[in-house]
């Protein structure tokens, strides 16, 4: 039987019942297929694709068109999983109108179930405008990579009482603006736990401790594919970089040693055709 896609009210029910949501990023069709087969509750086509797929040093260069193409592929690979499209830098910062138009593109062109955008009080009107357009919205607070310049780098947030209060005020504003879900990134578990308990909406975490209503990881970290750096909150469940590199080395060796391709990898001529072929090519000798 095909897996049943979760709806937003079921995510709320899971929070009420204390059942943790499992969420992962995905950027392509095969990974989305694996995730759906593995029973993930949700997928995020994160703007982390800038680093994980395109090799940029951050998320800022990522465009709407890139996000749409990858979201389409993920939707095709995981038709029965709740998919969230991540709004890239400058797709919503300028105006509420931009925010609605670009959030709408995710739904119209890639059939995602929701969109995510970074920021608290300063994007409250963007969140409200997207919600008013009938779109499910996930907020994103704490370490917000699109504004990491202002944060002084990719640093955990809310580690002092004053900065923790700022995260809490942003969380309240995101909820008040109508967001249906909230993601906290790199926030102390004490702070994330308080917010998850205070807000009625599901609060998920990455590097925000176990008290959140669910967890997300970047798939390229989880499978051991991303090489540039590994944040403290990552747990590597596999080492595909080694698996892939070893497979490629074995291929190179096989070709150099004349062991690949072997007879079983060849398309031989149809019966009786080889003798005809030999006669035919005589004229080229
Ligand atoms: O783009 C992304 O992958 C994210 C992570 C924090 C999950 O937003």
mmCIF file of N, CA and C and ligand atoms in Angstrom, residues 25 27 44-49 59 86 116 118 140 145 183 185 206 216-218, ligand 1:
data_model
loop_
_atom_site.group_PDB
_atom_site.id
_atom_site.type_symbol
_atom_site.label_atom_id
_atom_site.label_comp_id
_atom_site.label_asym_id
_atom_site.label_seq_id
_atom_site.Cartn_x
_atom_site.Cartn_y
_atom_site.Cartn_z
ATOM 1 N N UNK A 25 16.315 17.090 4.554
ATOM 2 C CA UNK A 25 16.355 17.808 3.276
ATOM 3 C C UNK A 25 16.489 16.782 2.153
ATOM 4 N N UNK A 27 17.184 17.085 -2.392
ATOM 5 C CA UNK A 27 17.357 18.033 -3.495
ATOM 6 C C UNK A 27 17.104 17.393 -4.854
ATOM 7 N N UNK A 44 12.448 18.792 3.123
ATOM 8 C CA UNK A 44 12.685 20.215 2.848
ATOM 9 C C UNK A 44 13.625 20.313 1.650
ATOM 10 N N UNK A 45 13.175 21.027 0.626
ATOM 11 C CA UNK A 45 14.105 21.320 -0.470
ATOM 12 C C UNK A 45 14.813 22.603 -0.029
ATOM 13 N N UNK A 46 15.821 22.424 0.792
ATOM 14 C CA UNK A 46 16.480 23.549 1.467
ATOM 15 C C UNK A 46 17.346 24.347 0.509
ATOM 16 N N UNK A 47 17.516 25.641 0.853
ATOM 17 C CA UNK A 47 18.452 26.430 0.041
ATOM 18 C C UNK A 47 19.894 26.007 0.351
ATOM 19 N N UNK A 48 20.046 25.078 1.311
ATOM 20 C CA UNK A 48 21.358 24.445 1.525
ATOM 21 C C UNK A 48 21.805 23.704 0.277
ATOM 22 N N UNK A 49 20.909 23.570 -0.707
ATOM 23 C CA UNK A 49 21.315 22.967 -1.977
ATOM 24 C C UNK A 49 22.435 23.777 -2.616
ATOM 25 N N UNK A 59 24.338 30.061 1.200
ATOM 26 C CA UNK A 59 23.030 29.920 0.554
ATOM 27 C C UNK A 59 22.620 31.161 -0.241
ATOM 28 N N UNK A 86 11.982 25.909 0.232
ATOM 29 C CA UNK A 86 12.694 26.912 1.028
ATOM 30 C C UNK A 86 12.853 28.183 0.198
ATOM 31 N N UNK A 116 9.025 27.693 3.447
ATOM 32 C CA UNK A 116 9.736 28.128 4.660
ATOM 33 C C UNK A 116 10.474 29.420 4.357
ATOM 34 N N UNK A 118 13.098 32.558 6.388
ATOM 35 C CA UNK A 118 13.898 32.881 7.570
ATOM 36 C C UNK A 118 13.503 34.239 8.145
ATOM 37 N N UNK A 140 11.520 30.180 10.382
ATOM 38 C CA UNK A 140 12.875 29.658 10.620
ATOM 39 C C UNK A 140 13.635 30.702 11.440
ATOM 40 N N UNK A 145 20.928 31.242 8.060
ATOM 41 C CA UNK A 145 22.115 31.393 7.217
ATOM 42 C C UNK A 145 22.043 32.547 6.209
ATOM 43 N N UNK A 183 10.780 26.276 12.523
ATOM 44 C CA UNK A 183 12.059 25.567 12.624
ATOM 45 C C UNK A 183 13.028 26.417 13.435
ATOM 46 N N UNK A 185 17.029 26.690 14.490
ATOM 47 C CA UNK A 185 18.347 26.171 14.116
ATOM 48 C C UNK A 185 19.403 26.687 15.091
ATOM 49 N N UNK A 206 16.912 21.827 14.397
ATOM 50 C CA UNK A 206 18.180 21.300 13.875
ATOM 51 C C UNK A 206 19.238 21.928 14.773
ATOM 52 N N UNK A 216 15.126 17.822 12.080
ATOM 53 C CA UNK A 216 15.528 17.814 10.672
ATOM 54 C C UNK A 216 17.041 17.738 10.605
ATOM 55 N N UNK A 217 17.553 17.055 9.620
ATOM 56 C CA UNK A 217 18.990 17.074 9.307
ATOM 57 C C UNK A 217 19.143 17.325 7.814
ATOM 58 N N UNK A 218 20.306 17.782 7.432
ATOM 59 C CA UNK A 218 20.633 17.949 6.011
ATOM 60 C C UNK A 218 21.097 16.584 5.505
HETATM 61 O O1 LIG B 1 18.268 25.005 3.808
HETATM 62 C C1 LIG B 1 18.272 24.153 4.698
HETATM 63 O O2 LIG B 1 18.655 22.998 4.489
HETATM 64 C C2 LIG B 1 17.812 24.540 6.024
HETATM 65 C C3 LIG B 1 18.292 23.717 7.180
HETATM 66 C C4 LIG B 1 18.363 24.481 8.417
HETATM 67 C C5 LIG B 1 17.463 22.519 7.387
HETATM 68 O O3 LIG B 1 17.109 25.474 6.163
#
